[in-house]
Coordinates of C-alpha atoms in Angstrom, one line a residue:
Chain A
X1 CA 107.9 95.4 108.2
X2 CA 104.9 93.7 106.2
X3 CA 105.7 92.8 102.4
X4 CA 103.5 91.9 99.7
X5 CA 105.0 90.1 97.2
X6 CA 102.9 89.7 93.7
X7 CA 103.0 86.8 91.8
X8 CA 102.1 85.2 89.0
X9 CA 101.9 81.8 87.4
X10 CA 103.1 81.8 83.6
X11 CA 103.5 79.1 80.7
X12 CA 106.9 77.9 81.3
X13 CA 109.5 79.3 78.9
X14 CA 111.2 76.3 78.5
X15 CA 108.7 74.9 76.2
X16 CA 106.6 76.2 73.3
X17 CA 104.0 78.5 74.7
X18 CA 100.6 78.8 72.7
X19 CA 97.9 81.4 71.8
X20 CA 94.6 80.3 71.1
X21 CA 93.9 82.1 68.0
X22 CA 90.3 82.3 68.0
X23 CA 90.1 84.3 71.3
X24 CA 93.9 85.8 71.1
X25 CA 94.6 84.4 74.7
X26 CA 97.0 82.3 76.4
X27 CA 96.4 78.1 75.9
X28 CA 96.8 77.5 79.4
X29 CA 96.4 73.7 78.8
X30 CA 99.2 73.6 75.9
X31 CA 102.3 74.1 78.2
X32 CA 103.2 73.8 81.8
X33 CA 102.1 76.2 84.2
X34 CA 105.4 77.5 86.8
X35 CA 105.3 80.1 89.2
X36 CA 107.1 83.0 86.8
X37 CA 110.6 82.9 87.6
X38 CA 111.1 87.0 88.1
X39 CA 108.1 86.8 91.2
X40 CA 110.9 84.2 92.9
X41 CA 113.6 86.7 92.9
X42 CA 110.9 89.4 94.1
X43 CA 110.0 87.3 97.0
X44 CA 113.8 86.3 97.5
X45 CA 114.4 89.9 98.4
X46 CA 111.8 90.0 100.7
X47 CA 112.9 86.8 102.0
X48 CA 116.9 88.5 102.3
X49 CA 115.4 91.4 104.6
X50 CA 113.5 89.0 106.7
X51 CA 116.5 86.9 107.3
X52 CA 118.2 89.8 109.3
X53 CA 114.6 91.0 110.8
X54 CA 112.6 87.8 111.8
X55 CA 109.5 90.2 112.7
X56 CA 109.2 90.8 109.0
X57 CA 105.8 89.6 107.5
X58 CA 105.7 88.6 103.8
X59 CA 102.6 87.9 102.4
X60 CA 102.5 86.5 98.4
X61 CA 99.4 87.9 96.4
X62 CA 98.3 86.4 93.2
X63 CA 95.0 86.4 91.0
X64 CA 94.6 83.4 88.8
X65 CA 92.5 80.5 88.6
X66 CA 92.3 77.6 91.1
X67 CA 95.4 76.0 89.8
X68 CA 97.4 79.0 91.3
X69 CA 97.5 77.6 94.3
X70 CA 100.4 75.6 93.4
X71 CA 102.2 78.8 92.7
X72 CA 101.2 79.9 96.2
X73 CA 102.5 77.0 97.9
X74 CA 106.0 77.1 96.1
X75 CA 106.0 80.6 97.6
X76 CA 105.0 79.7 100.6
X77 CA 107.7 76.6 100.9
X78 CA 110.5 79.0 99.9
X79 CA 109.4 81.2 103.4
X80 CA 106.4 83.3 102.8
X81 CA 104.2 83.5 105.7
X82 CA 100.8 83.5 103.8
X83 CA 99.4 83.8 100.9
X84 CA 95.9 85.3 99.3
X85 CA 94.7 83.9 96.3
X86 CA 91.8 86.3 94.1
X87 CA 89.9 84.0 91.9
X88 CA 86.8 84.5 90.0
X89 CA 85.9 83.6 86.9
X90 CA 84.5 86.6 85.9
X91 CA 88.4 87.9 86.3
X92 CA 89.5 85.7 83.6
X93 CA 91.4 87.5 80.7
X94 CA 91.6 91.0 82.8
X95 CA 93.6 93.6 80.8
X96 CA 96.2 95.4 83.1
X97 CA 94.1 98.0 84.5
X98 CA 91.4 95.2 85.7
X99 CA 94.4 93.4 87.4
X100 CA 96.0 96.3 88.8
X101 CA 93.2 97.4 90.5
X102 CA 91.8 93.8 91.7
X103 CA 95.7 93.9 93.0
X104 CA 95.4 97.2 94.8
X105 CA 92.5 96.8 96.7
X106 CA 93.7 93.1 98.1
X107 CA 96.6 95.0 99.0
X108 CA 94.8 98.0 100.8
X109 CA 92.6 95.6 102.7
X110 CA 95.9 94.4 104.5
X111 CA 97.6 97.3 105.2
X112 CA 101.5 96.9 104.0
X113 CA 104.8 98.9 104.0
X114 CA 106.3 97.7 100.7
X115 CA 104.5 95.9 97.6
X116 CA 107.8 93.9 95.5
X117 CA 106.9 92.8 92.1
X118 CA 108.4 91.5 89.2
X119 CA 109.8 94.1 86.5
X120 CA 107.4 92.5 83.8
X121 CA 105.9 88.6 83.2
X122 CA 107.6 86.4 81.0
X123 CA 104.3 86.1 79.2
X124 CA 102.6 89.5 78.8
X125 CA 105.9 91.4 79.0
X126 CA 103.7 94.5 79.6
X127 CA 105.4 95.8 82.9
X128 CA 103.3 98.1 83.5
X129 CA 101.1 96.5 86.4
X130 CA 103.3 97.5 89.5
X131 CA 102.9 101.3 88.1
X132 CA 99.3 101.1 87.9
X133 CA 99.5 99.5 91.3
X134 CA 101.6 102.6 92.6
X135 CA 99.4 105.1 91.2
X136 CA 96.2 103.6 92.5
X137 CA 97.6 103.8 95.9
X138 CA 99.0 107.1 95.8
X139 CA 102.7 105.8 96.1
X140 CA 106.4 106.2 94.7
X141 CA 107.4 103.1 92.5
X142 CA 111.0 102.3 92.5
X143 CA 110.8 100.7 88.6
X144 CA 113.0 97.6 87.6
X145 CA 115.8 97.6 90.7
X146 CA 118.6 95.2 89.7
X147 CA 119.4 95.4 93.4
X148 CA 117.5 96.7 96.0
X149 CA 118.5 98.2 99.5
X150 CA 115.4 98.2 102.4
X151 CA 115.9 100.0 105.6
X152 CA 113.6 101.2 107.8
X153 CA 111.4 104.4 106.7
X154 CA 112.9 104.2 103.2
X155 CA 113.9 101.8 100.1
X156 CA 116.8 102.5 97.4
X157 CA 118.6 101.0 94.9
X158 CA 119.7 101.2 91.1
X159 CA 117.9 100.5 87.8
X160 CA 119.5 100.3 84.8
X161 CA 118.3 102.7 82.0
X162 CA 119.7 103.2 78.1
X163 CA 123.2 104.8 78.5
X164 CA 123.6 104.0 82.5
X165 CA 122.0 104.0 85.5
X166 CA 120.1 105.5 88.1
X167 CA 120.5 105.4 92.0
X168 CA 117.1 106.0 93.4
X169 CA 115.3 105.9 96.8
X170 CA 111.6 106.2 98.0
X171 CA 109.8 106.7 101.5
X172 CA 107.9 103.8 102.5
X173 CA 104.9 102.6 101.8
X174 CA 106.3 102.3 98.2
X175 CA 106.1 99.7 95.6
X176 CA 109.6 98.4 93.9
X177 CA 109.6 95.9 90.9
X178 CA 112.9 93.8 90.4
X179 CA 114.6 92.4 87.7
X180 CA 116.1 89.4 86.2
X181 CA 119.6 90.8 87.9
X182 CA 118.1 91.0 91.2
X183 CA 118.5 88.6 94.0
X184 CA 118.7 84.8 92.6
X185 CA 116.1 82.7 94.4
X186 CA 116.5 80.2 96.9
X187 CA 115.5 76.4 96.8
X188 CA 112.4 75.3 99.2
X189 CA 114.0 73.0 101.6
X190 CA 112.2 70.2 103.2
X191 CA 111.5 71.6 106.1
X192 CA 109.8 74.6 104.3
X193 CA 107.8 72.3 102.4
X194 CA 106.5 70.4 105.4
X195 CA 105.5 74.1 106.7
X196 CA 104.2 75.6 103.6
X197 CA 101.3 72.9 104.2
X198 CA 99.7 74.5 107.3
X199 CA 100.4 78.1 106.0
X200 CA 97.2 79.9 105.4
X201 CA 96.0 80.9 102.0
X202 CA 93.2 83.1 102.1
X203 CA 90.9 83.3 98.9
X204 CA 88.6 85.9 97.8
X205 CA 86.3 86.8 94.9
X206 CA 86.0 89.8 93.1
X207 CA 82.8 90.3 95.1
X208 CA 84.9 90.8 98.5
X209 CA 87.0 93.9 96.9
X210 CA 85.8 96.9 97.1
X211 CA 85.6 97.5 93.1
X212 CA 82.9 99.6 92.2
X213 CA 80.7 99.3 89.1
X214 CA 81.8 102.1 87.1
X215 CA 82.8 100.7 83.3
X216 CA 86.4 101.1 82.8
X217 CA 88.9 101.3 79.8
X218 CA 90.3 98.4 78.5
X219 CA 92.7 96.9 76.6
X220 CA 91.3 94.4 74.4
X221 CA 93.0 91.7 72.2
X222 CA 91.7 91.6 68.4
X223 CA 93.3 89.0 66.4
X224 CA 96.4 86.6 67.1
X225 CA 98.5 84.6 64.1
X226 CA 100.8 82.4 64.0
X227 CA 104.3 83.3 62.4
X228 CA 104.9 80.4 60.1
X229 CA 107.8 78.6 61.3
X230 CA 110.9 79.6 60.1
X231 CA 112.6 76.9 57.6
X232 CA 115.9 76.4 57.8
X233 CA 118.5 77.2 54.7
X234 CA 121.7 76.1 53.9
X235 CA 123.9 74.0 56.4
X236 CA 127.4 73.3 55.6
X237 CA 130.0 71.1 57.2
X238 CA 133.1 73.4 57.6
X239 CA 136.1 71.7 55.1
X240 CA 138.2 74.8 55.4
X241 CA 136.1 77.0 52.5
X242 CA 132.9 77.4 54.7
X243 CA 134.0 80.9 55.8
X244 CA 134.5 82.0 52.5
X245 CA 130.8 80.7 51.3
X246 CA 129.3 82.7 54.4
X247 CA 131.0 85.9 53.2
X248 CA 129.6 85.1 49.9
X249 CA 126.3 84.6 51.3
X250 CA 126.6 87.6 53.3
X251 CA 127.8 89.6 50.2
X252 CA 124.6 88.6 47.8
X253 CA 122.2 89.5 50.3
X254 CA 124.4 92.9 51.1
X255 CA 125.1 92.5 54.5
X256 CA 128.5 93.3 54.1
Chain B
X1 CA 93.7 115.0 61.7
X2 CA 93.7 114.0 65.7
X3 CA 96.7 115.0 67.7
X4 CA 98.9 111.8 68.7
X5 CA 101.0 112.6 71.8
X6 CA 104.1 111.4 72.0
X7 CA 106.4 111.2 75.5
X8 CA 110.1 112.7 74.6
X9 CA 112.9 111.0 76.7
X10 CA 115.7 113.1 77.6
X11 CA 119.2 112.2 78.8
X12 CA 120.5 113.8 81.9
X13 CA 122.0 116.5 80.4
X14 CA 118.5 117.5 78.5
X15 CA 119.4 115.9 75.1
X16 CA 116.7 114.0 73.3
X17 CA 117.1 110.5 73.3
X18 CA 117.3 107.6 70.5
X19 CA 113.5 106.8 71.2
X20 CA 112.2 110.0 69.9
X21 CA 112.6 109.1 66.0
X22 CA 110.7 105.8 66.1
X23 CA 107.8 107.3 68.8
X24 CA 107.4 110.2 66.5
X25 CA 107.4 108.5 62.9
X26 CA 104.6 106.1 64.6
X27 CA 102.7 109.1 65.7
X28 CA 102.7 110.6 62.3
X29 CA 101.1 107.0 60.9
X30 CA 98.2 107.9 63.2
X31 CA 97.7 111.8 62.8
X32 CA 99.7 114.8 64.0
X33 CA 102.6 114.8 66.3
X34 CA 102.9 116.2 69.3
X35 CA 105.8 116.2 71.2
X36 CA 106.1 116.2 75.2
X37 CA 109.0 116.6 77.1
X38 CA 109.2 117.6 80.9
X39 CA 112.5 119.8 81.2
X40 CA 114.7 121.7 83.4
X41 CA 113.6 125.8 83.5
X42 CA 114.8 127.2 80.9
X43 CA 116.1 124.4 78.6
X44 CA 112.6 123.4 76.8
X45 CA 113.1 125.7 73.7
X46 CA 116.3 124.3 72.7
X47 CA 114.8 120.7 72.1
X48 CA 111.8 122.4 69.9
X49 CA 114.1 122.7 66.9
X50 CA 115.2 119.1 66.7
X51 CA 111.8 117.9 67.6
X52 CA 110.3 119.6 64.5
X53 CA 113.3 118.2 62.3
X54 CA 112.1 114.6 63.6
X55 CA 108.4 115.6 62.6
X56 CA 106.7 117.2 65.7
X57 CA 104.1 119.3 64.4
X58 CA 103.6 120.7 68.2
X59 CA 105.9 120.4 71.3
X60 CA 104.7 121.2 74.4
X61 CA 107.6 121.7 77.1
X62 CA 106.8 121.6 80.7
X63 CA 109.7 123.2 82.8
X64 CA 110.6 122.8 86.6
X65 CA 113.1 121.8 88.9
X66 CA 111.5 118.3 89.3
X67 CA 112.8 117.1 85.7
X68 CA 115.6 114.7 86.0
X69 CA 115.7 115.1 89.7
X70 CA 112.5 113.3 90.5
X71 CA 111.7 109.7 88.3
X72 CA 108.2 109.8 86.4
X73 CA 106.3 112.3 87.9
X74 CA 107.4 115.1 85.9
X75 CA 106.7 113.2 82.5
X76 CA 103.5 112.0 84.3
X77 CA 102.4 115.6 85.3
X78 CA 103.4 117.1 81.7
X79 CA 101.5 114.5 79.9
X80 CA 98.3 114.6 82.1
X81 CA 98.5 118.5 81.1
X82 CA 99.3 117.7 77.4
X83 CA 96.4 115.4 77.4
X84 CA 93.8 118.1 78.6
X85 CA 95.3 120.6 76.1
X86 CA 95.5 118.5 73.0
X87 CA 92.5 115.9 73.7
X88 CA 95.0 112.9 71.8
X89 CA 93.3 110.2 70.1
X90 CA 96.3 108.2 71.4
X91 CA 99.7 108.5 73.4
X92 CA 102.6 107.0 72.6
X93 CA 105.6 106.0 74.9
X94 CA 108.8 104.2 74.7
X95 CA 108.3 101.0 76.3
X96 CA 111.6 101.2 78.7
X97 CA 112.1 101.2 82.3
X98 CA 111.8 104.7 83.0
X99 CA 108.8 106.0 80.3
X100 CA 106.6 102.5 81.2
X101 CA 105.6 103.4 84.6
X102 CA 104.3 107.2 83.3
X103 CA 102.3 105.1 80.7
X104 CA 100.9 102.8 83.6
X105 CA 100.0 105.6 85.8
X106 CA 98.8 107.7 83.1
X107 CA 96.2 105.2 82.2
X108 CA 95.2 105.0 85.7
X109 CA 94.7 108.7 86.1
X110 CA 93.4 109.5 82.8
X111 CA 90.9 106.3 82.7
X112 CA 92.8 105.0 80.0
X113 CA 94.3 101.5 79.3
X114 CA 97.4 100.6 77.8
X115 CA 98.3 98.3 74.7
X116 CA 102.0 97.4 76.2
X117 CA 105.1 96.5 73.7
X118 CA 103.6 97.0 70.5
X119 CA 106.0 96.9 67.4
X120 CA 103.8 98.4 65.2
X121 CA 100.4 100.9 64.9
X122 CA 97.9 101.5 62.6
X123 CA 94.7 103.2 62.2
X124 CA 91.8 101.3 61.0
X125 CA 87.8 102.4 60.9
X126 CA 88.7 104.9 63.1
X127 CA 90.1 103.0 65.8
X128 CA 93.8 102.9 66.8
X129 CA 95.2 98.9 66.5
X130 CA 99.1 98.1 68.1
X131 CA 100.2 95.2 66.8
X132 CA 102.3 93.0 69.2
X133 CA 105.0 90.5 68.6
X134 CA 104.9 87.6 71.4
X135 CA 106.3 84.6 72.8
X136 CA 109.3 85.7 71.0
X137 CA 107.7 86.0 68.0
X138 CA 106.0 82.7 67.8
X139 CA 102.6 84.8 67.2
X140 CA 101.4 88.5 66.1
X141 CA 98.5 89.7 68.1
X142 CA 96.6 92.7 67.6
X143 CA 95.0 95.0 70.5
X144 CA 93.2 98.2 71.1
X145 CA 91.7 100.2 73.9
X146 CA 87.8 100.7 74.3
X147 CA 86.0 103.0 76.5
X148 CA 88.9 105.2 77.3
X149 CA 92.2 106.9 76.4
X150 CA 94.6 104.8 74.2
X151 CA 97.9 104.8 75.5
X152 CA 100.6 102.4 73.6
X153 CA 103.9 101.5 75.0
X154 CA 106.6 101.1 71.6
X155 CA 109.0 98.5 71.9
X156 CA 112.6 100.5 71.4
X157 CA 114.1 100.1 67.8
X158 CA 111.0 98.6 66.5
X159 CA 109.1 101.3 64.2
X160 CA 111.3 102.2 61.3
X161 CA 108.8 104.5 59.6
X162 CA 110.0 108.6 59.9
X163 CA 108.0 111.7 60.3
X164 CA 108.4 114.5 57.9
X165 CA 110.4 117.3 59.3
X166 CA 108.0 120.1 60.3
X167 CA 108.2 123.8 62.1
X168 CA 107.0 122.7 65.1
X169 CA 104.6 124.9 67.0
X170 CA 106.2 125.6 70.6
X171 CA 104.6 125.8 74.1
X172 CA 105.9 126.3 77.1
X173 CA 104.3 125.7 80.2
X174 CA 105.6 125.5 84.3
X175 CA 105.9 122.2 85.3
X176 CA 102.7 121.1 88.0
X177 CA 103.8 120.3 91.7
X178 CA 104.3 116.4 92.2
X179 CA 101.1 114.9 94.0
X180 CA 102.6 111.7 95.7
X181 CA 105.5 111.0 97.5
X182 CA 108.3 110.8 94.9
X183 CA 110.7 108.6 94.0
X184 CA 114.2 110.4 94.5
X185 CA 117.0 110.4 91.8
X186 CA 120.3 110.5 94.0
X187 CA 122.4 109.7 91.2
X188 CA 122.9 109.3 87.7
X189 CA 125.5 107.0 86.2
X190 CA 126.7 107.1 82.6
X191 CA 127.3 104.2 80.9
X192 CA 131.1 103.1 80.9
X193 CA 133.8 103.5 78.0
X194 CA 132.2 103.9 74.9
X195 CA 132.8 101.0 73.0
X196 CA 131.8 102.6 69.7
X197 CA 129.5 99.6 69.0
X198 CA 125.8 100.1 68.3
X199 CA 123.6 99.3 71.0
X200 CA 122.1 96.2 71.4
X201 CA 118.4 97.1 71.3
X202 CA 117.6 98.2 67.9
X203 CA 120.9 97.3 66.3
X204 CA 120.6 96.4 62.3
X205 CA 123.1 93.9 63.0
X206 CA 123.9 91.6 66.4
X207 CA 126.9 89.3 66.7
X208 CA 126.2 86.7 69.7
X209 CA 128.3 84.4 71.4
X210 CA 127.5 81.4 73.6
X211 CA 129.2 78.8 76.3
X212 CA 131.0 77.6 73.1
X213 CA 133.1 80.2 72.9
X214 CA 135.0 78.5 76.4
X215 CA 136.1 81.6 78.2
X216 CA 136.0 85.1 79.0
X217 CA 139.2 85.8 77.3
X218 CA 138.0 84.0 74.2
X219 CA 134.9 86.0 73.8
X220 CA 137.2 89.0 72.5
X221 CA 136.4 86.6 69.0
X222 CA 132.5 87.7 68.8
X223 CA 133.8 91.3 69.5
X224 CA 136.1 91.5 66.3
X225 CA 133.7 90.1 64.5
X226 CA 131.1 92.6 65.6
X227 CA 133.6 94.9 64.8
X228 CA 134.2 93.8 61.3
X229 CA 130.6 93.9 60.8
X230 CA 129.7 97.0 62.2
X231 CA 127.7 95.1 64.8
X232 CA 126.3 95.2 68.3
X233 CA 127.4 92.3 70.5
X234 CA 125.1 90.3 72.2
X235 CA 125.2 86.7 74.2
X236 CA 123.5 83.6 75.2
X237 CA 122.3 83.5 78.8
X238 CA 124.3 80.5 79.4
X239 CA 127.5 82.8 78.4
X240 CA 126.2 85.5 80.6
X241 CA 125.7 82.6 83.7
X242 CA 129.5 81.5 82.9
X243 CA 130.6 85.2 83.9
X244 CA 131.9 86.0 79.9
X245 CA 129.9 89.1 79.4
X246 CA 127.6 91.1 81.8
X247 CA 123.7 90.8 81.9
X248 CA 123.1 93.7 79.7
X249 CA 124.5 91.5 76.8
X250 CA 121.5 88.7 77.3
X251 CA 119.8 87.9 74.1
X252 CA 116.4 86.1 74.7
X253 CA 113.4 85.5 76.9
X254 CA 114.6 87.1 79.8
X255 CA 117.2 89.5 78.0
X256 CA 116.9 91.9 75.2
X257 CA 114.7 90.8 72.4
X258 CA 116.6 92.1 68.9
X259 CA 115.1 91.8 65.4
X260 CA 118.1 92.9 63.3
X261 CA 118.7 92.2 59.4
X262 CA 121.5 90.0 60.2
X263 CA 122.1 87.6 63.5
X264 CA 125.1 85.7 63.9
X265 CA 125.3 83.1 66.7
X266 CA 128.6 81.6 67.6
X267 CA 129.0 79.0 69.6
X268 CA 125.1 79.3 70.8
X269 CA 123.1 76.2 71.1
X270 CA 119.9 78.0 70.5
X271 CA 118.0 77.0 73.7
X272 CA 113.8 78.2 73.2
X273 CA 114.6 80.9 75.5
X274 CA 117.2 81.9 73.7
X275 CA 115.5 81.9 70.2
X276 CA 112.6 83.7 71.9
X277 CA 114.9 86.7 71.6
X278 CA 116.1 86.6 68.3
X279 CA 113.9 84.4 65.9
X280 CA 112.6 87.5 64.4
X281 CA 115.6 88.4 62.9
X282 CA 115.7 89.1 59.3
X283 CA 118.7 86.6 58.3
X284 CA 120.3 84.4 60.8
X285 CA 123.4 83.0 60.6
X286 CA 124.8 80.0 63.2
X287 CA 128.2 78.9 63.7
X288 CA 128.4 75.6 65.9
X289 CA 130.5 72.7 66.3
X290 CA 127.4 70.6 67.2
X291 CA 125.8 69.6 64.2
X292 CA 122.1 69.1 66.3
X293 CA 122.4 72.2 68.1
X294 CA 119.0 73.5 67.5
X295 CA 120.1 77.1 66.5
X296 CA 120.3 75.5 62.7
X297 CA 116.7 74.9 62.7
X298 CA 116.2 78.2 62.9
X299 CA 119.3 79.5 60.5
X300 CA 119.4 80.8 57.4
X301 CA 123.2 79.7 56.9
X302 CA 124.5 77.3 59.5
X303 CA 128.4 76.0 59.4
X304 CA 129.3 73.2 61.4
X305 CA 132.5 73.8 62.5
X306 CA 134.7 75.6 65.0
X307 CA 134.4 79.0 65.6
X308 CA 137.8 79.5 66.8
X309 CA 138.6 78.4 63.1
X310 CA 136.0 79.7 61.3
X311 CA 135.5 83.2 62.4
X312 CA 139.1 84.6 61.8
X313 CA 138.9 83.4 58.2
X314 CA 135.5 84.9 58.2
X315 CA 136.7 88.3 59.7
X316 CA 139.4 88.1 56.9
X317 CA 137.1 87.7 54.1
X318 CA 134.8 90.5 55.4
X319 CA 137.8 92.5 55.2
X320 CA 138.7 91.4 51.7
X321 CA 135.8 92.0 50.3
X322 CA 135.2 95.6 52.0
X323 CA 138.5 96.3 50.3
X324 CA 137.5 95.4 47.0
X325 CA 134.0 96.9 47.2
X326 CA 136.2 100.4 48.1
X327 CA 137.8 100.3 45.1

């Protein structure tokens, strides 16, 4: 079994994240850049299968600037076997279609049985790249699985939808995306960190992928505005009458 | 006016899901709403009347056995056919687990692109613009699609506009066969016992509890206040991690993002990840015993106090107010 895990580096959600108001794009210098937690869960799902099936090969794949190497090294130290890093200034500010085309082209080069991804990144939150990759590759997608069961020949799992959940199954090869409810990621151990230094990281640029030259549709960001900081309102210390005061506040705002 | 396609989500029994009124309402801002449905054979006509009442001028139903049995493909095939038939200026799709897959695939299939997770749409100089609320509402961005079909996924519950009722013109067509290996729906599990409370996503009032509740048993206090207010129940990540409530209750960066008229935070410190999921609420109320909790920085009304003292008094005061108002 060969599993490709898609990863992305994102600004840390434990800090303020910023957008460059002139370009409408992420200000990468404003926050710490970390592997998206959701990708670590996707990798964890692959690693759990590999724990039982040692012959499994796990490749992590990212498109991103030079600094994304750090994210790949973390994934390798968790237990992935090798990494592919697509890095090209011409790909900066790619929209989701462009990103999916690049990822799909890289996936196709190496062969695979399963592509695993997070269901949505914590920065863009678009949530459509896995579906686009699946469509380009002509494969089924099991979207937003809370847990997945991988067998020779098929993958299955449960996804939550409004009003309930679905049990779904697809033949391999397939694309699967996982949610925050999926496998809790392991921490890299010392041995893993040492071994990661020797694991192969292949870098590629746009030209080394077969993408064609035809113009494609793109989603473009036109403007960005920062929401005015929310001003703190009334803060009272309860002296036994606070609940009454709050009820009065809610009533005067027609909230009760 | 240009046609605007709307993908209608249906339940396992063929009923129209709650996302439809907002999607059709958004489409009516941009042009003529055309509702597209993938349905089991013989069931399409039944939904046309309701979709007309919601404002759809046309209803395109693709009927086939695959609907409800195969994931995403029936909707994708139906929409692709409708794109050819109606030459729309845009396609609006709910940003839900099941539908956004359709959006991604449709973009590749039709040479379009996706403006994702919009909270509003508008038409400007002949261009369709999607408005997004990003990084937990810290920023508002606008985007549009160039050189291809505009496909917009809409955040559930974000569109308040509703279209005027219309008499929908119904077209029923056979659903074309699937054209790639299918993801099969093996079983549909309906959500457990209905609590009678509104769903968290899209609720107009939300009461959330945090670690400050102290235990799963104490979390009932959050539910009691929610019921007094007619609100949905949410929770912070800390409360979810502590096992007080299931993860589906989580409000925040990695849970549901809510934007209600009233948000009440009980025993929630207000970590940045939590605020990312609720700070665009119209009115925020916080009750927490720690005076320095960051939640007070965004609260319109904050009480430094014990939730176990204040909340029962508050419920009593709300009930008293409602009794008075009823007379």
